[in-house]
């Protein structure tokens, strides 16, 4: 009897916790979806520039307020790449940036880009090409984050 009362308390509590909405980063392309609970989340988007054919890395901080570009690294100069260098980091030029992007961001990748999406130093998506990748900051039930769907 005591175990039944305990279960009647624990099961609804567990359901409540799993259904509780939390701030999350959701990344989706046409074939897959990735979601993670927000805390200290760093997003790196690495790709080959489609015009200059050189490597570019964008470092983005993600929190409940949205996405913020913090740093850009690149290896060459030209169409759409910064010319105001702040320093060098290995083979890359870099620029520190503090630019808000909002809570939604879309990138269009083609196969040549060989893009890699990295969250907290873990590769979570490598778009095979031509496709649109959506990045969103939103509130999702915890259970949806656990199963990586939101």
GROMACS .gro file of N, CA and C in nm:
model
  450
    1UNK      N    1   0.081  -0.119   0.000
    1UNK     CA    2   0.000   0.000   0.000
    1UNK      C    3   0.087   0.127   0.000
    2UNK      N    4   0.192   0.122   0.081
    2UNK     CA    5   0.281   0.237   0.090
    2UNK      C    6   0.352   0.263  -0.044
    3UNK      N    7   0.391   0.155  -0.111
    3UNK     CA    8   0.458   0.166  -0.241
    3UNK      C    9   0.363   0.227  -0.344
    4UNK      N   10   0.235   0.191  -0.336
    4UNK     CA   11   0.136   0.246  -0.428
    4UNK      C   12   0.120   0.396  -0.408
    5UNK      N   13   0.112   0.440  -0.282
    5UNK     CA   14   0.102   0.584  -0.255
    5UNK      C   15   0.225   0.659  -0.304
    6UNK      N   16   0.340   0.599  -0.285
    6UNK     CA   17   0.465   0.661  -0.331
    6UNK      C   18   0.465   0.673  -0.483
    7UNK      N   19   0.421   0.568  -0.552
    7UNK     CA   20   0.414   0.570  -0.698
    7UNK      C   21   0.314   0.673  -0.746
    8UNK      N   22   0.203   0.687  -0.675
    8UNK     CA   23   0.101   0.786  -0.713
    8UNK      C   24   0.153   0.929  -0.695
    9UNK      N   25   0.253   0.946  -0.612
    9UNK     CA   26   0.314   1.077  -0.596
    9UNK      C   27   0.428   1.098  -0.697
   10UNK      N   28   0.512   0.997  -0.715
   10UNK     CA   29   0.631   1.009  -0.799
   10UNK      C   30   0.595   1.019  -0.947
   11UNK      N   31   0.502   0.940  -0.995
   11UNK     CA   32   0.469   0.939  -1.137
   11UNK      C   33   0.417   1.075  -1.184
   12UNK      N   34   0.319   1.136  -1.117
   12UNK     CA   35   0.277   1.270  -1.162
   12UNK      C   36   0.388   1.374  -1.151
   13UNK      N   37   0.471   1.364  -1.049
   13UNK     CA   38   0.583   1.458  -1.033
   13UNK      C   39   0.681   1.443  -1.149
   14UNK      N   40   0.711   1.319  -1.185
   14UNK     CA   41   0.801   1.293  -1.297
   14UNK      C   42   0.741   1.346  -1.427
   15UNK      N   43   0.613   1.323  -1.449
   15UNK     CA   44   0.547   1.375  -1.569
   15UNK      C   45   0.551   1.527  -1.573
   16UNK      N   46   0.528   1.589  -1.459
   16UNK     CA   47   0.532   1.735  -1.452
   16UNK      C   48   0.671   1.788  -1.489
   17UNK      N   49   0.774   1.723  -1.436
   17UNK     CA   50   0.911   1.765  -1.467
   17UNK      C   51   0.941   1.746  -1.615
   18UNK      N   52   0.901   1.633  -1.672
   18UNK     CA   53   0.929   1.605  -1.813
   18UNK      C   54   0.852   1.698  -1.907
   19UNK      N   55   0.738   1.747  -1.864
   19UNK     CA   56   0.659   1.837  -1.947
   19UNK      C   57   0.691   1.984  -1.924
   20UNK      N   58   0.778   2.012  -1.827
   20UNK     CA   59   0.814   2.150  -1.795
   20UNK      C   60   0.893   2.210  -1.911
   21UNK      N   61   0.851   2.328  -1.960
   21UNK     CA   62   0.925   2.390  -2.071
   21UNK      C   63   1.056   2.454  -2.024
   22UNK      N   64   1.162   2.431  -2.102
   22UNK     CA   65   1.293   2.488  -2.071
   22UNK      C   66   1.346   2.559  -2.196
   23UNK      N   67   1.436   2.656  -2.175
   23UNK     CA   68   1.498   2.725  -2.287
   23UNK      C   69   1.593   2.628  -2.357
   24UNK      N   70   1.589   2.629  -2.489
   24UNK     CA   71   1.670   2.534  -2.564
   24UNK      C   72   1.719   2.593  -2.696
   25UNK      N   73   1.824   2.532  -2.749
   25UNK     CA   74   1.872   2.560  -2.882
   25UNK      C   75   1.828   2.444  -2.969
   26UNK      N   76   1.760   2.474  -3.079
   26UNK     CA   77   1.712   2.372  -3.172
   26UNK      C   78   1.780   2.397  -3.307
   27UNK      N   79   1.839   2.292  -3.362
   27UNK     CA   80   1.904   2.300  -3.493
   27UNK      C   81   1.838   2.195  -3.581
   28UNK      N   82   1.790   2.238  -3.697
   28UNK     CA   83   1.720   2.145  -3.787
   28UNK      C   84   1.765   2.164  -3.931
   29UNK      N   85   1.777   2.054  -4.002
   29UNK     CA   86   1.790   2.059  -4.147
   29UNK      C   87   1.680   1.971  -4.203
   30UNK      N   88   1.686   1.939  -4.332
   30UNK     CA   89   1.575   1.865  -4.392
   30UNK      C   90   1.566   1.721  -4.344
   31UNK      N   91   1.673   1.668  -4.285
   31UNK     CA   92   1.673   1.528  -4.245
   31UNK      C   93   1.682   1.504  -4.095
   32UNK      N   94   1.730   1.600  -4.019
   32UNK     CA   95   1.752   1.573  -3.877
   32UNK      C   96   1.723   1.695  -3.792
   33UNK      N   97   1.717   1.667  -3.662
   33UNK     CA   98   1.692   1.773  -3.564
   33UNK      C   99   1.780   1.747  -3.443
   34UNK      N  100   1.832   1.853  -3.385
   34UNK     CA  101   1.914   1.845  -3.265
   34UNK      C  102   1.863   1.951  -3.169
   35UNK      N  103   1.853   1.917  -3.042
   35UNK     CA  104   1.809   2.013  -2.941
   35UNK      C  105   1.891   1.993  -2.815
   36UNK      N  106   1.921   2.105  -2.747
   36UNK     CA  107   1.994   2.099  -2.621
   36UNK      C  108   1.941   2.206  -2.527
   37UNK      N  109   1.944   2.176  -2.398
   37UNK     CA  110   1.901   2.272  -2.296
   37UNK      C  111   2.003   2.384  -2.290
   38UNK      N  112   1.954   2.506  -2.281
   38UNK     CA  113   2.044   2.620  -2.274
   38UNK      C  114   2.099   2.637  -2.134
   39UNK      N  115   2.220   2.675  -2.129
   39UNK     CA  116   2.295   2.708  -2.010
   39UNK      C  117   2.410   2.788  -2.066
   40UNK      N  118   2.527   2.728  -2.065
   40UNK     CA  119   2.641   2.787  -2.133
   40UNK      C  120   2.661   2.709  -2.262
   41UNK      N  121   2.605   2.759  -2.371
   41UNK     CA  122   2.612   2.689  -2.499
   41UNK      C  123   2.691   2.773  -2.599
   42UNK      N  124   2.791   2.709  -2.659
   42UNK     CA  125   2.872   2.773  -2.763
   42UNK      C  126   2.851   2.696  -2.892
   43UNK      N  127   2.821   2.770  -2.995
   43UNK     CA  128   2.793   2.715  -3.127
   43UNK      C  129   2.905   2.759  -3.221
   44UNK      N  130   2.963   2.664  -3.294
   44UNK     CA  131   3.064   2.694  -3.396
   44UNK      C  132   3.010   2.648  -3.530
   45UNK      N  133   3.015   2.737  -3.625
   45UNK     CA  134   2.974   2.702  -3.761
   45UNK      C  135   3.100   2.713  -3.846
   46UNK      N  136   3.147   2.600  -3.895
   46UNK     CA  137   3.269   2.595  -3.976
   46UNK      C  138   3.230   2.561  -4.119
   47UNK      N  139   3.285   2.633  -4.216
   47UNK     CA  140   3.251   2.607  -4.356
   47UNK      C  141   3.357   2.666  -4.448
   48UNK      N  142   3.354   2.621  -4.572
   48UNK     CA  143   3.437   2.680  -4.677
   48UNK      C  144   3.356   2.790  -4.743
   49UNK      N  145   3.416   2.908  -4.754
   49UNK     CA  146   3.349   3.022  -4.815
   49UNK      C  147   3.324   2.990  -4.963
   50UNK      N  148   3.201   3.008  -5.008
   50UNK     CA  149   3.164   2.965  -5.143
   50UNK      C  150   3.225   3.051  -5.253
   51UNK      N  151   3.268   3.173  -5.224
   51UNK     CA  152   3.330   3.259  -5.325
   51UNK      C  153   3.482   3.254  -5.314
   52UNK      N  154   3.533   3.275  -5.194
   52UNK     CA  155   3.678   3.281  -5.173
   52UNK      C  156   3.743   3.144  -5.159
   53UNK      N  157   3.663   3.040  -5.136
   53UNK     CA  158   3.711   2.902  -5.125
   53UNK      C  159   3.809   2.884  -5.009
   54UNK      N  160   3.791   2.959  -4.902
   54UNK     CA  161   3.877   2.945  -4.785
   54UNK      C  162   3.792   2.915  -4.663
   55UNK      N  163   3.858   2.867  -4.558
   55UNK     CA  164   3.787   2.826  -4.437
   55UNK      C  165   3.741   2.948  -4.355
   56UNK      N  166   3.619   2.936  -4.301
   56UNK     CA  167   3.562   3.040  -4.215
   56UNK      C  168   3.504   2.970  -4.092
   57UNK      N  169   3.520   3.032  -3.976
   57UNK     CA  170   3.462   2.980  -3.852
   57UNK      C  171   3.389   3.095  -3.784
   58UNK      N  172   3.264   3.072  -3.749
   58UNK     CA  173   3.187   3.170  -3.673
   58UNK      C  174   3.158   3.110  -3.537
   59UNK      N  175   3.188   3.185  -3.432
   59UNK     CA  176   3.167   3.140  -3.295
   59UNK      C  177   3.050   3.220  -3.239
   60UNK      N  178   2.946   3.148  -3.195
   60UNK     CA  179   2.822   3.210  -3.151
   60UNK      C  180   2.789   3.164  -3.010
   61UNK      N  181   2.762   3.258  -2.922
   61UNK     CA  182   2.715   3.225  -2.787
   61UNK      C  183   2.563   3.221  -2.791
   62UNK      N  184   2.506   3.118  -2.729
   62UNK     CA  185   2.361   3.103  -2.728
   62UNK      C  186   2.313   3.098  -2.584
   63UNK      N  187   2.215   3.183  -2.553
   63UNK     CA  188   2.152   3.178  -2.421
   63UNK      C  189   2.003   3.208  -2.438
   64UNK      N  190   1.931   3.219  -2.329
   64UNK     CA  191   1.786   3.237  -2.338
   64UNK      C  192   1.746   3.368  -2.405
   65UNK      N  193   1.838   3.464  -2.413
   65UNK     CA  194   1.809   3.592  -2.479
   65UNK      C  195   1.823   3.582  -2.631
   66UNK      N  196   1.894   3.480  -2.678
   66UNK     CA  197   1.912   3.464  -2.821
   66UNK      C  198   2.054   3.421  -2.856
   67UNK      N  199   2.093   3.450  -2.980
   67UNK     CA  200   2.225   3.413  -3.031
   67UNK      C  201   2.307   3.540  -3.054
   68UNK      N  202   2.437   3.531  -3.020
   68UNK     CA  203   2.526   3.646  -3.031
   68UNK      C  204   2.657   3.602  -3.096
   69UNK      N  205   2.693   3.662  -3.209
   69UNK     CA  206   2.822   3.632  -3.270
   69UNK      C  207   2.928   3.692  -3.181
   70UNK      N  208   3.026   3.611  -3.141
   70UNK     CA  209   3.134   3.658  -3.054
   70UNK      C  210   3.269   3.666  -3.125
   71UNK      N  211   3.287   3.581  -3.228
   71UNK     CA  212   3.418   3.578  -3.293
   71UNK      C  213   3.403   3.522  -3.434
   72UNK      N  214   3.485   3.574  -3.523
   72UNK     CA  215   3.490   3.521  -3.659
   72UNK      C  216   3.636   3.497  -3.693
   73UNK      N  217   3.664   3.381  -3.751
   73UNK     CA  218   3.799   3.346  -3.794
   73UNK      C  219   3.793   3.313  -3.943
   74UNK      N  220   3.895   3.356  -4.019
   74UNK     CA  221   3.897   3.331  -4.162
   74UNK      C  222   4.042   3.325  -4.210
   75UNK      N  223   4.061   3.267  -4.328
   75UNK     CA  224   4.197   3.247  -4.379
   75UNK      C  225   4.231   3.334  -4.499
   76UNK      N  226   4.134   3.404  -4.556
   76UNK     CA  227   4.158   3.477  -4.680
   76UNK      C  228   4.078   3.606  -4.678
   77UNK      N  229   4.096   3.689  -4.777
   77UNK     CA  230   4.022   3.814  -4.787
   77UNK      C  231   3.942   3.814  -4.916
   78UNK      N  232   3.832   3.888  -4.916
   78UNK     CA  233   3.752   3.900  -5.037
   78UNK      C  234   3.605   3.911  -5.006
   79UNK      N  235   3.524   3.870  -5.101
   79UNK     CA  236   3.379   3.886  -5.099
   79UNK      C  237   3.316   3.846  -4.966
   80UNK      N  238   3.268   3.945  -4.893
   80UNK     CA  239   3.194   3.920  -4.770
   80UNK      C  240   3.278   3.886  -4.649
   81UNK      N  241   3.408   3.881  -4.661
   81UNK     CA  242   3.493   3.850  -4.546
   81UNK      C  243   3.549   3.980  -4.487
   82UNK      N  244   3.565   3.983  -4.356
   82UNK     CA  245   3.613   4.106  -4.292
   82UNK      C  246   3.752   4.147  -4.340
   83UNK      N  247   3.774   4.276  -4.340
   83UNK     CA  248   3.907   4.329  -4.374
   83UNK      C  249   3.973   4.391  -4.252
   84UNK      N  250   3.895   4.410  -4.145
   84UNK     CA  251   3.949   4.471  -4.023
   84UNK      C  252   3.996   4.363  -3.925
   85UNK      N  253   4.120   4.322  -3.944
   85UNK     CA  254   4.181   4.216  -3.864
   85UNK      C  255   4.209   4.268  -3.723
   86UNK      N  256   4.180   4.186  -3.623
   86UNK     CA  257   4.216   4.221  -3.486
   86UNK      C  258   4.334   4.139  -3.437
   87UNK      N  259   4.366   4.031  -3.509
   87UNK     CA  260   4.479   3.948  -3.468
   87UNK      C  261   4.488   3.821  -3.549
   88UNK      N  262   4.583   3.738  -3.509
   88UNK     CA  263   4.602   3.608  -3.574
   88UNK      C  264   4.593   3.499  -3.469
   89UNK      N  265   4.535   3.388  -3.510
   89UNK     CA  266   4.524   3.271  -3.424
   89UNK      C  267   4.561   3.150  -3.510
   90UNK      N  268   4.684   3.106  -3.501
   90UNK     CA  269   4.732   3.000  -3.590
   90UNK      C  270   4.732   3.050  -3.733
   91UNK      N  271   4.666   2.976  -3.821
   91UNK     CA  272   4.658   3.012  -3.963
   91UNK      C  273   4.543   3.108  -3.993
   92UNK      N  274   4.467   3.146  -3.892
   92UNK     CA  275   4.347   3.226  -3.912
   92UNK      C  276   4.367   3.371  -3.868
   93UNK      N  277   4.301   3.460  -3.940
   93UNK     CA  278   4.281   3.597  -3.893
   93UNK      C  279   4.157   3.593  -3.807
   94UNK      N  280   4.145   3.682  -3.709
   94UNK     CA  281   4.022   3.683  -3.631
   94UNK      C  282   3.975   3.824  -3.602
   95UNK      N  283   3.848   3.829  -3.569
   95UNK     CA  284   3.783   3.952  -3.529
   95UNK      C  285   3.687   3.917  -3.416
   96UNK      N  286   3.699   3.989  -3.304
   96UNK     CA  287   3.605   3.972  -3.194
   96UNK      C  288   3.482   4.057  -3.224
   97UNK      N  289   3.366   3.999  -3.206
   97UNK     CA  290   3.241   4.064  -3.243
   97UNK      C  291   3.144   4.053  -3.127
   98UNK      N  292   3.058   4.149  -3.112
   98UNK     CA  293   2.951   4.142  -3.012
   98UNK      C  294   2.823   4.186  -3.082
   99UNK      N  295   2.769   4.095  -3.164
   99UNK     CA  296   2.653   4.130  -3.245
   99UNK      C  297   2.538   4.034  -3.218
  100UNK      N  298   2.423   4.087  -3.173
  100UNK     CA  299   2.307   3.999  -3.152
  100UNK      C  300   2.248   3.955  -3.286
  101UNK      N  301   2.204   3.829  -3.290
  101UNK     CA  302   2.143   3.773  -3.410
  101UNK      C  303   1.994   3.745  -3.393
  102UNK      N  304   1.944   3.761  -3.271
  102UNK     CA  305   1.804   3.729  -3.244
  102UNK      C  306   1.788   3.584  -3.201
  103UNK      N  307   1.666   3.535  -3.208
  103UNK     CA  308   1.636   3.400  -3.162
  103UNK      C  309   1.619   3.300  -3.276
  104UNK      N  310   1.640   3.346  -3.397
  104UNK     CA  311   1.624   3.258  -3.513
  104UNK      C  312   1.729   3.295  -3.617
  105UNK      N  313   1.789   3.194  -3.677
  105UNK     CA  314   1.896   3.215  -3.774
  105UNK      C  315   1.890   3.102  -3.876
  106UNK      N  316   1.903   3.135  -4.002
  106UNK     CA  317   1.904   3.034  -4.108
  106UNK      C  318   2.033   3.046  -4.189
  107UNK      N  319   2.092   2.933  -4.223
  107UNK     CA  320   2.210   2.927  -4.309
  107UNK      C  321   2.176   2.838  -4.428
  108UNK      N  322   2.215   2.880  -4.547
  108UNK     CA  323   2.201   2.798  -4.666
  108UNK      C  324   2.340   2.743  -4.698
  109UNK      N  325   2.351   2.610  -4.703
  109UNK     CA  326   2.478   2.547  -4.734
  109UNK      C  327   2.467   2.469  -4.865
  110UNK      N  328   2.578   2.467  -4.939
  110UNK     CA  329   2.588   2.385  -5.059
  110UNK      C  330   2.697   2.281  -5.033
  111UNK      N  331   2.704   2.174  -5.112
  111UNK     CA  332   2.804   2.070  -5.084
  111UNK      C  333   2.947   2.124  -5.073
  112UNK      N  334   2.983   2.221  -5.155
  112UNK     CA  335   3.118   2.277  -5.151
  112UNK      C  336   3.155   2.332  -5.013
  113UNK      N  337   3.056   2.384  -4.939
  113UNK     CA  338   3.083   2.445  -4.809
  113UNK      C  339   3.142   2.347  -4.708
  114UNK      N  340   3.111   2.218  -4.723
  114UNK     CA  341   3.157   2.117  -4.627
  114UNK      C  342   3.137   2.167  -4.483
  115UNK      N  343   3.016   2.211  -4.456
  115UNK     CA  344   2.984   2.274  -4.327
  115UNK      C  345   2.984   2.172  -4.214
  116UNK      N  346   3.018   2.225  -4.098
  116UNK     CA  347   3.016   2.146  -3.976
  116UNK      C  348   2.955   2.233  -3.867
  117UNK      N  349   2.852   2.182  -3.799
  117UNK     CA  350   2.788   2.253  -3.689
  117UNK      C  351   2.833   2.186  -3.560
  118UNK      N  352   2.893   2.265  -3.472
  118UNK     CA  353   2.951   2.213  -3.348
  118UNK      C  354   2.888   2.284  -3.230
  119UNK      N  355   2.837   2.207  -3.134
  119UNK     CA  356   2.779   2.263  -3.011
  119UNK      C  357   2.862   2.215  -2.894
  120UNK      N  358   2.917   2.310  -2.818
  120UNK     CA  359   3.002   2.279  -2.702
  120UNK      C  360   3.107   2.173  -2.737
  121UNK      N  361   3.180   2.197  -2.846
  121UNK     CA  362   3.291   2.111  -2.891
  121UNK      C  363   3.250   1.973  -2.938
  122UNK      N  364   3.123   1.955  -2.972
  122UNK     CA  365   3.074   1.826  -3.024
  122UNK      C  366   3.004   1.850  -3.157
  123UNK      N  367   3.048   1.783  -3.262
  123UNK     CA  368   2.984   1.798  -3.393
  123UNK      C  369   2.845   1.736  -3.387
  124UNK      N  370   2.743   1.817  -3.419
  124UNK     CA  371   2.605   1.769  -3.412
  124UNK      C  372   2.539   1.759  -3.548
  125UNK      N  373   2.597   1.824  -3.649
  125UNK     CA  374   2.535   1.822  -3.781
  125UNK      C  375   2.641   1.854  -3.887
  126UNK      N  376   2.639   1.779  -3.996
  126UNK     CA  377   2.725   1.807  -4.111
  126UNK      C  378   2.636   1.804  -4.235
  127UNK      N  379   2.578   1.918  -4.271
  127UNK     CA  380   2.487   1.921  -4.386
  127UNK      C  381   2.557   1.869  -4.511
  128UNK      N  382   2.490   1.779  -4.581
  128UNK     CA  383   2.548   1.719  -4.700
  128UNK      C  384   2.533   1.807  -4.823
  129UNK      N  385   2.435   1.893  -4.822
  129UNK     CA  386   2.427   1.992  -4.925
  129UNK      C  387   2.298   1.994  -4.996
  130UNK      N  388   2.278   2.073  -5.092
  130UNK     CA  389   2.216   2.203  -5.076
  130UNK      C  390   2.098   2.195  -4.980
  131UNK      N  391   2.109   2.266  -4.873
  131UNK     CA  392   2.000   2.266  -4.776
  131UNK      C  393   2.009   2.386  -4.681
  132UNK      N  394   1.892   2.415  -4.627
  132UNK     CA  395   1.878   2.524  -4.532
  132UNK      C  396   1.884   2.465  -4.391
  133UNK      N  397   1.967   2.524  -4.306
  133UNK     CA  398   1.978   2.481  -4.166
  133UNK      C  399   1.918   2.592  -4.080
  134UNK      N  400   1.825   2.554  -3.994
  134UNK     CA  401   1.754   2.647  -3.906
  134UNK      C  402   1.811   2.636  -3.765
  135UNK      N  403   1.838   2.750  -3.703
  135UNK     CA  404   1.882   2.758  -3.564
  135UNK      C  405   1.777   2.841  -3.490
  136UNK      N  406   1.726   2.789  -3.377
  136UNK     CA  407   1.624   2.862  -3.301
  136UNK      C  408   1.650   2.851  -3.151
  137UNK      N  409   1.620   2.958  -3.082
  137UNK     CA  410   1.616   2.955  -2.936
  137UNK      C  411   1.468   2.958  -2.900
  138UNK      N  412   1.423   2.855  -2.830
  138UNK     CA  413   1.281   2.848  -2.794
  138UNK      C  414   1.262   2.766  -2.668
  139UNK      N  415   1.142   2.771  -2.615
  139UNK     CA  416   1.108   2.692  -2.497
  139UNK      C  417   1.044   2.562  -2.544
  140UNK      N  418   1.095   2.452  -2.492
  140UNK     CA  419   1.046   2.318  -2.527
  140UNK      C  420   1.028   2.236  -2.401
  141UNK      N  421   0.933   2.143  -2.401
  141UNK     CA  422   0.922   2.052  -2.287
  141UNK      C  423   1.051   1.970  -2.272
  142UNK      N  424   1.091   1.948  -2.150
  142UNK     CA  425   1.216   1.877  -2.121
  142UNK      C  426   1.220   1.741  -2.189
  143UNK      N  427   1.111   1.669  -2.195
  143UNK     CA  428   1.108   1.538  -2.259
  143UNK      C  429   1.147   1.547  -2.405
  144UNK      N  430   1.110   1.654  -2.472
  144UNK     CA  431   1.144   1.672  -2.613
  144UNK      C  432   1.294   1.697  -2.631
  145UNK      N  433   1.354   1.764  -2.534
  145UNK     CA  434   1.498   1.787  -2.538
  145UNK      C  435   1.572   1.654  -2.517
  146UNK      N  436   1.524   1.576  -2.424
  146UNK     CA  437   1.588   1.447  -2.393
  146UNK      C  438   1.590   1.356  -2.516
  147UNK      N  439   1.483   1.357  -2.592
  147UNK     CA  440   1.478   1.273  -2.713
  147UNK      C  441   1.530   1.346  -2.836
  148UNK      N  442   1.586   1.466  -2.815
  148UNK     CA  443   1.649   1.548  -2.919
  148UNK      C  444   1.552   1.591  -3.028
  149UNK      N  445   1.429   1.616  -2.989
  149UNK     CA  446   1.328   1.668  -3.081
  149UNK      C  447   1.256   1.782  -3.012
  150UNK      N  448   1.226   1.885  -3.087
  150UNK     CA  449   1.155   1.998  -3.027
  150UNK      C  450   1.064   2.060  -3.131
   0.00000   0.00000   0.00000
